[in-house]
Short mmCIF file of N, CA and C and ligand atoms in Angstrom, two decimals:
data_model
loop_
_atom_site.label_atom_id
_atom_site.label_comp_id
_atom_site.label_asym_id
_atom_site.label_seq_id
_atom_site.Cartn_x
_atom_site.Cartn_y
_atom_site.Cartn_z
N UNK J 1 -7.60 -9.44 -7.67
CA UNK J 1 -8.71 -8.56 -7.36
C UNK J 1 -8.20 -7.25 -6.76
N UNK J 2 -8.71 -6.16 -7.30
CA UNK J 2 -8.30 -4.85 -6.79
C UNK J 2 -9.30 -4.38 -5.73
N UNK J 3 -8.77 -4.12 -4.55
CA UNK J 3 -9.61 -3.63 -3.44
C UNK J 3 -9.70 -2.11 -3.48
N UNK J 4 -10.82 -1.56 -3.02
CA UNK J 4 -10.85 -0.12 -2.79
C UNK J 4 -9.92 0.21 -1.61
N UNK J 5 -9.25 1.35 -1.68
CA UNK J 5 -8.34 1.73 -0.60
C UNK J 5 -9.07 2.59 0.42
N UNK J 6 -8.91 2.18 1.67
CA UNK J 6 -9.54 2.87 2.79
C UNK J 6 -8.81 4.19 3.03
N UNK J 7 -9.57 5.26 3.20
CA UNK J 7 -8.95 6.56 3.41
C UNK J 7 -8.92 6.96 4.87
N UNK J 8 -8.03 7.89 5.15
CA UNK J 8 -7.88 8.44 6.49
C UNK J 8 -9.25 8.86 7.05
N UNK J 9 -9.48 8.51 8.31
CA UNK J 9 -10.78 8.80 8.92
C UNK J 9 -11.48 7.51 9.32
N UNK J 10 -11.09 6.41 8.66
CA UNK J 10 -11.67 5.10 9.00
C UNK J 10 -10.89 4.50 10.18
N UNK J 11 -11.64 3.93 11.09
CA UNK J 11 -11.06 3.42 12.33
C UNK J 11 -9.99 2.35 12.10
N UNK J 12 -10.18 1.53 11.08
CA UNK J 12 -9.25 0.41 10.83
C UNK J 12 -7.81 0.88 10.64
N UNK J 13 -7.65 2.14 10.19
CA UNK J 13 -6.30 2.67 9.95
C UNK J 13 -5.60 3.10 11.23
N UNK J 14 -6.37 3.23 12.31
CA UNK J 14 -5.78 3.79 13.51
C UNK J 14 -5.82 2.85 14.71
N UNK J 15 -5.87 1.56 14.42
CA UNK J 15 -5.75 0.57 15.51
C UNK J 15 -4.71 -0.48 15.11
N UNK J 16 -4.02 -1.05 16.10
CA UNK J 16 -3.02 -2.07 15.78
C UNK J 16 -3.68 -3.26 15.08
N UNK J 17 -3.01 -3.78 14.06
CA UNK J 17 -3.55 -4.89 13.28
C UNK J 17 -3.33 -6.22 14.01
N UNK J 18 -4.21 -7.17 13.77
CA UNK J 18 -4.10 -8.50 14.39
C UNK J 18 -2.95 -9.29 13.74
N UNK J 19 -2.21 -10.07 14.54
CA UNK J 19 -1.10 -10.84 13.98
C UNK J 19 -1.57 -11.83 12.91
N UNK J 20 -0.70 -12.07 11.92
CA UNK J 20 -0.96 -13.12 10.95
C UNK J 20 -0.65 -14.44 11.63
N UNK J 21 -1.62 -15.36 11.68
CA UNK J 21 -1.43 -16.64 12.36
C UNK J 21 -1.53 -17.82 11.39
N UNK J 22 -2.27 -17.62 10.29
CA UNK J 22 -2.47 -18.70 9.32
C UNK J 22 -1.68 -18.41 8.05
N UNK J 23 -0.69 -19.25 7.78
CA UNK J 23 0.11 -19.08 6.56
C UNK J 23 -0.36 -20.11 5.55
N UNK J 24 -1.42 -19.76 4.85
CA UNK J 24 -2.05 -20.74 3.96
C UNK J 24 -2.38 -20.11 2.61
N UNK J 25 -3.16 -20.83 1.84
CA UNK J 25 -3.51 -20.37 0.49
C UNK J 25 -4.28 -19.07 0.50
N UNK J 26 -5.10 -18.87 1.52
CA UNK J 26 -5.88 -17.63 1.52
C UNK J 26 -4.99 -16.43 1.81
N UNK J 27 -3.90 -16.64 2.55
CA UNK J 27 -2.94 -15.56 2.77
C UNK J 27 -2.25 -15.21 1.45
N UNK J 28 -1.87 -16.26 0.69
CA UNK J 28 -1.21 -16.02 -0.60
C UNK J 28 -2.10 -15.27 -1.56
N UNK J 29 -3.39 -15.61 -1.53
CA UNK J 29 -4.37 -14.91 -2.39
C UNK J 29 -4.46 -13.44 -1.98
N UNK J 30 -4.49 -13.21 -0.66
CA UNK J 30 -4.58 -11.84 -0.15
C UNK J 30 -3.34 -11.03 -0.57
N UNK J 31 -2.15 -11.67 -0.46
CA UNK J 31 -0.91 -11.01 -0.85
C UNK J 31 -0.95 -10.63 -2.33
N UNK J 32 -1.40 -11.55 -3.18
CA UNK J 32 -1.49 -11.27 -4.63
C UNK J 32 -2.44 -10.10 -4.88
N UNK J 33 -3.57 -10.10 -4.18
CA UNK J 33 -4.54 -9.01 -4.33
C UNK J 33 -3.97 -7.68 -3.84
N UNK J 34 -3.17 -7.74 -2.78
CA UNK J 34 -2.58 -6.50 -2.26
C UNK J 34 -1.56 -5.93 -3.24
N UNK J 35 -0.76 -6.80 -3.88
CA UNK J 35 0.17 -6.30 -4.91
C UNK J 35 -0.62 -5.67 -6.06
N UNK J 36 -1.67 -6.36 -6.50
CA UNK J 36 -2.47 -5.86 -7.61
C UNK J 36 -3.06 -4.48 -7.26
N UNK J 37 -3.57 -4.37 -6.04
CA UNK J 37 -4.18 -3.11 -5.58
C UNK J 37 -3.13 -2.01 -5.49
N UNK J 38 -1.96 -2.36 -4.97
CA UNK J 38 -0.89 -1.37 -4.82
C UNK J 38 -0.40 -0.86 -6.18
N UNK J 39 -0.17 -1.78 -7.12
CA UNK J 39 0.30 -1.37 -8.45
C UNK J 39 -0.75 -0.51 -9.16
N UNK J 40 -2.02 -0.89 -9.02
CA UNK J 40 -3.09 -0.13 -9.67
C UNK J 40 -3.15 1.30 -9.14
N UNK J 41 -2.73 1.47 -7.87
CA UNK J 41 -2.78 2.80 -7.25
C UNK J 41 -1.43 3.52 -7.36
N UNK J 42 -0.46 2.89 -8.06
CA UNK J 42 0.89 3.47 -8.20
C UNK J 42 1.57 3.71 -6.86
N UNK J 43 1.36 2.79 -5.94
CA UNK J 43 2.01 2.92 -4.63
C UNK J 43 3.27 2.08 -4.56
N UNK J 44 4.12 2.35 -3.57
CA UNK J 44 5.31 1.53 -3.35
C UNK J 44 5.15 0.64 -2.11
N UNK J 45 4.03 0.81 -1.42
CA UNK J 45 3.76 -0.02 -0.25
C UNK J 45 2.28 -0.01 0.06
N UNK J 46 1.82 -1.12 0.64
CA UNK J 46 0.40 -1.19 1.03
C UNK J 46 0.28 -2.12 2.23
N UNK J 47 -0.43 -1.65 3.25
CA UNK J 47 -0.66 -2.46 4.44
C UNK J 47 -2.11 -2.94 4.43
N UNK J 48 -2.33 -4.16 4.96
CA UNK J 48 -3.67 -4.75 4.90
C UNK J 48 -4.78 -3.83 5.46
N UNK J 49 -4.53 -3.08 6.56
CA UNK J 49 -5.60 -2.20 7.05
C UNK J 49 -6.06 -1.19 5.99
N UNK J 50 -5.18 -0.89 5.03
CA UNK J 50 -5.55 0.07 3.98
C UNK J 50 -6.56 -0.49 2.98
N UNK J 51 -6.79 -1.80 3.06
CA UNK J 51 -7.90 -2.35 2.27
C UNK J 51 -8.98 -2.87 3.23
N UNK J 52 -8.94 -2.36 4.45
CA UNK J 52 -10.01 -2.65 5.40
C UNK J 52 -9.83 -3.94 6.16
N UNK J 53 -8.64 -4.56 6.05
CA UNK J 53 -8.40 -5.83 6.73
C UNK J 53 -7.36 -5.61 7.84
N UNK J 54 -7.80 -5.76 9.08
CA UNK J 54 -6.91 -5.50 10.20
C UNK J 54 -6.01 -6.70 10.47
N UNK J 55 -5.00 -6.83 9.61
CA UNK J 55 -4.09 -7.96 9.67
C UNK J 55 -2.66 -7.41 9.54
N UNK J 56 -1.74 -7.97 10.34
CA UNK J 56 -0.37 -7.46 10.40
C UNK J 56 0.44 -7.91 9.18
N UNK J 57 0.10 -7.35 8.04
CA UNK J 57 0.66 -7.79 6.76
C UNK J 57 0.81 -6.59 5.82
N UNK J 58 1.96 -6.54 5.14
CA UNK J 58 2.12 -5.47 4.15
C UNK J 58 2.94 -5.95 2.97
N UNK J 59 2.80 -5.26 1.86
CA UNK J 59 3.62 -5.52 0.68
C UNK J 59 4.33 -4.23 0.31
N UNK J 60 5.53 -4.39 -0.25
CA UNK J 60 6.35 -3.24 -0.63
C UNK J 60 7.01 -3.57 -1.97
N UNK J 61 7.12 -2.57 -2.84
CA UNK J 61 7.93 -2.70 -4.04
C UNK J 61 8.40 -1.31 -4.43
N UNK J 62 9.62 -0.97 -4.00
CA UNK J 62 10.11 0.39 -4.29
C UNK J 62 10.53 0.54 -5.75
N UNK J 63 10.50 -0.57 -6.53
CA UNK J 63 10.83 -0.46 -7.96
C UNK J 63 9.57 -0.21 -8.78
N UNK J 64 8.43 -0.12 -8.12
CA UNK J 64 7.13 0.13 -8.79
C UNK J 64 6.83 -0.92 -9.86
N UNK J 65 7.20 -2.16 -9.61
CA UNK J 65 6.87 -3.24 -10.53
C UNK J 65 7.93 -3.47 -11.61
N UNK J 66 9.05 -2.74 -11.57
CA UNK J 66 10.07 -2.90 -12.60
C UNK J 66 11.03 -4.04 -12.31
N UNK J 67 11.20 -4.35 -11.04
CA UNK J 67 12.16 -5.39 -10.66
C UNK J 67 11.45 -6.45 -9.81
N UNK J 68 11.26 -7.65 -10.37
CA UNK J 68 10.54 -8.71 -9.63
C UNK J 68 11.21 -9.03 -8.28
N UNK J 69 12.54 -8.82 -8.21
CA UNK J 69 13.25 -9.11 -6.96
C UNK J 69 12.97 -8.08 -5.86
N UNK J 70 12.35 -6.99 -6.25
CA UNK J 70 12.07 -5.93 -5.27
C UNK J 70 10.76 -6.16 -4.53
N UNK J 71 10.02 -7.19 -4.96
CA UNK J 71 8.72 -7.45 -4.30
C UNK J 71 8.93 -8.03 -2.91
N UNK J 72 8.39 -7.36 -1.93
CA UNK J 72 8.55 -7.80 -0.54
C UNK J 72 7.20 -8.04 0.11
N UNK J 73 7.11 -9.14 0.83
CA UNK J 73 5.91 -9.43 1.62
C UNK J 73 6.37 -9.56 3.06
N UNK J 74 5.77 -8.80 3.93
CA UNK J 74 6.14 -8.86 5.34
C UNK J 74 4.92 -9.13 6.21
N UNK J 75 4.97 -10.28 6.87
CA UNK J 75 3.92 -10.61 7.84
C UNK J 75 4.51 -10.39 9.23
N UNK J 76 3.76 -9.77 10.10
CA UNK J 76 4.17 -9.48 11.47
C UNK J 76 5.53 -8.77 11.55
N UNK J 77 5.75 -7.74 10.71
CA UNK J 77 7.06 -7.08 10.72
C UNK J 77 7.30 -6.27 11.99
N UNK J 78 8.58 -6.22 12.34
CA UNK J 78 9.00 -5.42 13.49
C UNK J 78 10.30 -4.73 13.13
N UNK J 79 10.36 -3.43 13.30
CA UNK J 79 11.61 -2.72 13.08
C UNK J 79 12.51 -3.02 14.27
N UNK J 80 13.66 -3.66 14.00
CA UNK J 80 14.52 -4.04 15.13
C UNK J 80 15.76 -3.16 15.24
N UNK J 81 16.04 -2.38 14.19
CA UNK J 81 17.16 -1.44 14.27
C UNK J 81 16.92 -0.31 13.29
N UNK J 82 17.38 0.86 13.65
CA UNK J 82 17.25 2.02 12.77
C UNK J 82 18.39 2.97 13.07
N UNK J 83 18.94 3.58 12.02
CA UNK J 83 20.00 4.56 12.25
C UNK J 83 20.01 5.62 11.18
N UNK J 84 20.61 6.74 11.51
CA UNK J 84 20.70 7.86 10.59
C UNK J 84 19.37 8.57 10.47
N UNK J 85 19.33 9.47 9.50
CA UNK J 85 18.15 10.31 9.36
C UNK J 85 18.00 10.76 7.91
N UNK J 86 16.77 10.83 7.44
CA UNK J 86 16.49 11.40 6.13
C UNK J 86 15.18 12.18 6.24
N UNK J 87 15.11 13.26 5.52
CA UNK J 87 13.88 14.06 5.49
C UNK J 87 13.50 14.24 4.03
N UNK J 88 12.44 13.54 3.62
CA UNK J 88 12.01 13.59 2.23
C UNK J 88 10.49 13.69 2.18
N UNK J 89 9.99 14.05 1.02
CA UNK J 89 8.55 14.09 0.80
C UNK J 89 7.98 12.68 0.97
N UNK J 90 6.89 12.59 1.69
CA UNK J 90 6.25 11.29 1.87
C UNK J 90 4.75 11.45 1.65
N UNK J 91 4.15 10.38 1.14
CA UNK J 91 2.71 10.39 0.94
C UNK J 91 2.14 9.06 1.36
N UNK J 92 0.85 8.90 1.20
CA UNK J 92 0.19 7.66 1.62
C UNK J 92 -1.06 7.48 0.77
N UNK J 93 -1.28 6.24 0.31
CA UNK J 93 -2.46 5.97 -0.51
C UNK J 93 -3.75 6.26 0.25
N UNK J 94 -3.69 6.26 1.57
CA UNK J 94 -4.89 6.53 2.38
C UNK J 94 -5.09 8.02 2.63
N UNK J 95 -4.12 8.82 2.18
CA UNK J 95 -4.23 10.28 2.26
C UNK J 95 -3.89 10.86 0.90
N UNK J 96 -4.68 10.51 -0.12
CA UNK J 96 -4.32 10.90 -1.48
C UNK J 96 -4.16 12.42 -1.61
N UNK J 97 -3.14 12.81 -2.36
CA UNK J 97 -2.86 14.21 -2.67
C UNK J 97 -2.23 15.01 -1.53
N UNK J 98 -2.00 14.37 -0.39
CA UNK J 98 -1.28 15.06 0.68
C UNK J 98 0.13 14.50 0.75
N UNK J 99 1.11 15.39 0.62
CA UNK J 99 2.50 14.96 0.77
C UNK J 99 3.18 15.94 1.69
N UNK J 100 4.16 15.46 2.45
CA UNK J 100 4.86 16.36 3.36
C UNK J 100 6.24 15.80 3.66
N UNK J 101 7.17 16.70 3.87
CA UNK J 101 8.52 16.29 4.29
C UNK J 101 8.41 15.57 5.62
N UNK J 102 8.92 14.35 5.65
CA UNK J 102 8.77 13.52 6.84
C UNK J 102 10.13 12.96 7.23
N UNK J 103 10.44 13.06 8.51
CA UNK J 103 11.72 12.57 9.02
C UNK J 103 11.64 11.07 9.27
N UNK J 104 12.61 10.34 8.73
CA UNK J 104 12.68 8.87 8.91
C UNK J 104 14.13 8.47 9.11
N UNK J 105 14.36 7.27 9.64
CA UNK J 105 15.74 6.78 9.69
C UNK J 105 16.27 6.55 8.27
N UNK J 106 17.57 6.71 8.10
CA UNK J 106 18.18 6.49 6.78
C UNK J 106 18.29 5.00 6.49
N UNK J 107 18.53 4.22 7.52
CA UNK J 107 18.63 2.77 7.39
C UNK J 107 17.73 2.12 8.43
N UNK J 108 17.05 1.06 8.03
CA UNK J 108 16.18 0.35 8.98
C UNK J 108 16.29 -1.14 8.74
N UNK J 109 16.21 -1.89 9.80
CA UNK J 109 16.23 -3.35 9.71
C UNK J 109 14.92 -3.88 10.28
N UNK J 110 14.33 -4.79 9.54
CA UNK J 110 13.04 -5.33 9.96
C UNK J 110 13.15 -6.85 10.08
N UNK J 111 12.43 -7.37 11.09
CA UNK J 111 12.30 -8.83 11.18
C UNK J 111 10.84 -9.13 10.88
N UNK J 112 10.61 -10.12 10.02
CA UNK J 112 9.24 -10.43 9.61
C UNK J 112 9.14 -11.89 9.21
N UNK J 113 7.94 -12.29 8.82
CA UNK J 113 7.75 -13.64 8.28
C UNK J 113 7.30 -13.53 6.83
N UNK J 114 7.71 -14.50 6.02
CA UNK J 114 7.28 -14.51 4.62
C UNK J 114 5.92 -15.24 4.53
N UNK J 115 5.33 -15.33 3.33
CA UNK J 115 3.98 -15.92 3.24
C UNK J 115 3.91 -17.39 3.66
N UNK J 116 5.08 -18.05 3.80
CA UNK J 116 5.04 -19.44 4.28
C UNK J 116 5.28 -19.50 5.78
N UNK J 117 5.51 -18.34 6.41
CA UNK J 117 5.68 -18.30 7.85
C UNK J 117 7.14 -18.30 8.29
N UNK J 118 8.06 -18.40 7.32
CA UNK J 118 9.49 -18.42 7.65
C UNK J 118 9.97 -17.02 8.05
N UNK J 119 10.69 -16.97 9.15
CA UNK J 119 11.18 -15.69 9.62
C UNK J 119 12.40 -15.25 8.83
N UNK J 120 12.51 -13.94 8.57
CA UNK J 120 13.68 -13.39 7.90
C UNK J 120 13.95 -11.99 8.42
N UNK J 121 15.18 -11.54 8.15
CA UNK J 121 15.57 -10.18 8.54
C UNK J 121 16.01 -9.46 7.28
N UNK J 122 15.64 -8.20 7.17
CA UNK J 122 15.95 -7.44 5.97
C UNK J 122 16.34 -6.01 6.36
N UNK J 123 17.40 -5.51 5.71
CA UNK J 123 17.80 -4.13 5.95
C UNK J 123 17.58 -3.30 4.70
N UNK J 124 17.19 -2.09 4.87
CA UNK J 124 16.97 -1.21 3.73
C UNK J 124 17.49 0.18 4.02
N UNK J 125 17.79 0.89 2.93
CA UNK J 125 18.33 2.23 3.04
C UNK J 125 17.49 3.16 2.16
N UNK J 126 17.48 4.43 2.49
CA UNK J 126 16.79 5.40 1.63
C UNK J 126 15.30 5.12 1.53
N UNK J 127 14.81 5.04 0.29
CA UNK J 127 13.37 4.85 0.06
C UNK J 127 12.86 3.54 0.69
N UNK J 128 13.70 2.49 0.61
CA UNK J 128 13.25 1.21 1.21
C UNK J 128 13.11 1.34 2.73
N UNK J 129 14.06 2.01 3.36
CA UNK J 129 13.97 2.22 4.82
C UNK J 129 12.71 3.02 5.14
N UNK J 130 12.43 4.02 4.33
CA UNK J 130 11.23 4.85 4.52
C UNK J 130 9.97 3.99 4.39
N UNK J 131 9.94 3.14 3.35
CA UNK J 131 8.77 2.30 3.13
C UNK J 131 8.59 1.29 4.27
N UNK J 132 9.69 0.70 4.74
CA UNK J 132 9.60 -0.26 5.85
C UNK J 132 9.00 0.41 7.08
N UNK J 133 9.48 1.61 7.38
CA UNK J 133 8.98 2.33 8.57
C UNK J 133 7.53 2.77 8.38
N UNK J 134 7.21 3.24 7.18
CA UNK J 134 5.84 3.71 6.88
C UNK J 134 4.84 2.56 7.04
N UNK J 135 5.19 1.39 6.50
CA UNK J 135 4.27 0.25 6.57
C UNK J 135 4.19 -0.33 7.99
N UNK J 136 5.33 -0.39 8.67
CA UNK J 136 5.31 -0.87 10.06
C UNK J 136 4.44 0.05 10.91
N UNK J 137 4.51 1.34 10.64
CA UNK J 137 3.65 2.31 11.34
C UNK J 137 2.17 1.98 11.11
N UNK J 138 1.81 1.75 9.83
CA UNK J 138 0.42 1.42 9.49
C UNK J 138 -0.09 0.26 10.35
N UNK J 139 0.77 -0.75 10.51
CA UNK J 139 0.34 -1.96 11.20
C UNK J 139 0.21 -1.74 12.70
N UNK J 140 0.82 -0.64 13.17
CA UNK J 140 0.64 -0.26 14.56
C UNK J 140 -0.47 0.77 14.73
N UNK J 141 -1.16 1.08 13.64
CA UNK J 141 -2.27 2.03 13.71
C UNK J 141 -1.84 3.48 13.60
N UNK J 142 -0.66 3.69 12.97
CA UNK J 142 -0.09 5.04 12.90
C UNK J 142 0.06 5.48 11.45
N UNK J 143 -0.22 6.75 11.19
CA UNK J 143 -0.08 7.29 9.84
C UNK J 143 1.10 8.26 9.78
N UNK J 144 1.59 8.52 8.56
CA UNK J 144 2.80 9.34 8.47
C UNK J 144 2.60 10.74 9.02
N UNK J 145 1.35 11.22 9.03
CA UNK J 145 1.12 12.58 9.55
C UNK J 145 1.43 12.68 11.05
N UNK J 146 1.51 11.53 11.73
CA UNK J 146 1.86 11.58 13.15
C UNK J 146 3.31 12.02 13.35
N UNK J 147 4.12 11.99 12.27
CA UNK J 147 5.52 12.42 12.37
C UNK J 147 5.68 13.90 12.03
N UNK J 148 4.61 14.56 11.63
CA UNK J 148 4.70 15.97 11.24
C UNK J 148 4.49 16.87 12.46
N UNK J 149 4.77 18.14 12.28
CA UNK J 149 4.50 19.09 13.36
C UNK J 149 3.00 19.14 13.59
N UNK J 150 2.61 19.53 14.80
CA UNK J 150 1.18 19.60 15.11
C UNK J 150 0.47 20.56 14.13
N UNK J 151 1.13 21.65 13.81
CA UNK J 151 0.56 22.66 12.92
C UNK J 151 0.23 22.04 11.55
N UNK J 152 1.22 21.34 11.01
CA UNK J 152 1.07 20.74 9.68
C UNK J 152 -0.01 19.63 9.72
N UNK J 153 0.05 18.83 10.78
CA UNK J 153 -0.89 17.72 10.91
C UNK J 153 -2.32 18.24 11.04
N UNK J 154 -2.52 19.26 11.89
CA UNK J 154 -3.85 19.82 12.07
C UNK J 154 -4.38 20.43 10.78
N UNK J 155 -3.49 21.02 10.02
CA UNK J 155 -3.90 21.62 8.74
C UNK J 155 -4.41 20.53 7.79
N UNK J 156 -3.69 19.40 7.73
CA UNK J 156 -4.13 18.30 6.86
C UNK J 156 -5.46 17.73 7.36
N UNK J 157 -5.57 17.55 8.68
CA UNK J 157 -6.82 17.02 9.24
C UNK J 157 -8.00 17.92 8.92
N UNK J 158 -7.76 19.23 9.02
CA UNK J 158 -8.81 20.19 8.73
C UNK J 158 -9.27 20.08 7.27
N UNK J 159 -8.28 19.99 6.38
CA UNK J 159 -8.61 19.89 4.95
C UNK J 159 -9.39 18.61 4.66
N UNK J 160 -9.00 17.52 5.34
CA UNK J 160 -9.70 16.25 5.13
C UNK J 160 -11.15 16.37 5.63
N UNK J 161 -11.31 16.96 6.82
CA UNK J 161 -12.66 17.12 7.37
C UNK J 161 -13.55 17.90 6.41
N UNK J 162 -12.99 18.93 5.82
CA UNK J 162 -13.72 19.75 4.85
C UNK J 162 -14.15 18.90 3.65
N UNK J 163 -13.20 18.08 3.17
CA UNK J 163 -13.49 17.24 2.01
C UNK J 163 -14.54 16.19 2.35
N UNK J 164 -14.50 15.67 3.59
CA UNK J 164 -15.50 14.68 4.01
C UNK J 164 -16.88 15.34 3.99
N UNK J 165 -16.96 16.54 4.54
CA UNK J 165 -18.21 17.29 4.59
C UNK J 165 -18.76 17.54 3.19
N UNK J 166 -17.85 17.85 2.29
CA UNK J 166 -18.25 18.17 0.92
C UNK J 166 -18.52 16.91 0.09
N UNK J 167 -18.30 15.73 0.74
CA UNK J 167 -18.49 14.48 0.03
C UNK J 167 -17.43 14.20 -1.02
N UNK J 168 -16.24 14.79 -0.80
CA UNK J 168 -15.14 14.63 -1.78
C UNK J 168 -14.05 13.69 -1.28
N UNK J 169 -14.32 12.95 -0.24
CA UNK J 169 -13.26 12.11 0.35
C UNK J 169 -13.66 10.66 0.30
ZN1 ZN L 201 0.49 4.65 3.88
#
């Protein structure tokens, strides 16, 4: 099932998500739906709050569906180490059409649980490190624009407000 994606301005995107506590069939169904929703939107990552569910869960696939081994499910993820720096264009399915150079660690290590509740640790570099940090941010109620300069962030907020007023958001 493909969910509609919640856009910036909705409260669910800006509050910390509730921990995943039940590792059962309904979680697996939700994970499958999140992958379906993410692929349909051509995204490389999707956090549960982006479909209106305040749950500490995200899916990532930096291969855009080309490599089955690249599919990642992270429940209750926590960035436990980060090093280096990269500044690349970043976007978000909840802020469609807005992209901006965003500073992120070059390498990041995350500790999380898989859909069966088993804990694992994963390290990523480049785009994967960016995706891990971007999704972990979502689950803490933070969007990528919080990493931009105030000037840039205010400009995006202003444009969004205009679009909301015009009924285009
Ligand atoms: Zn996002």
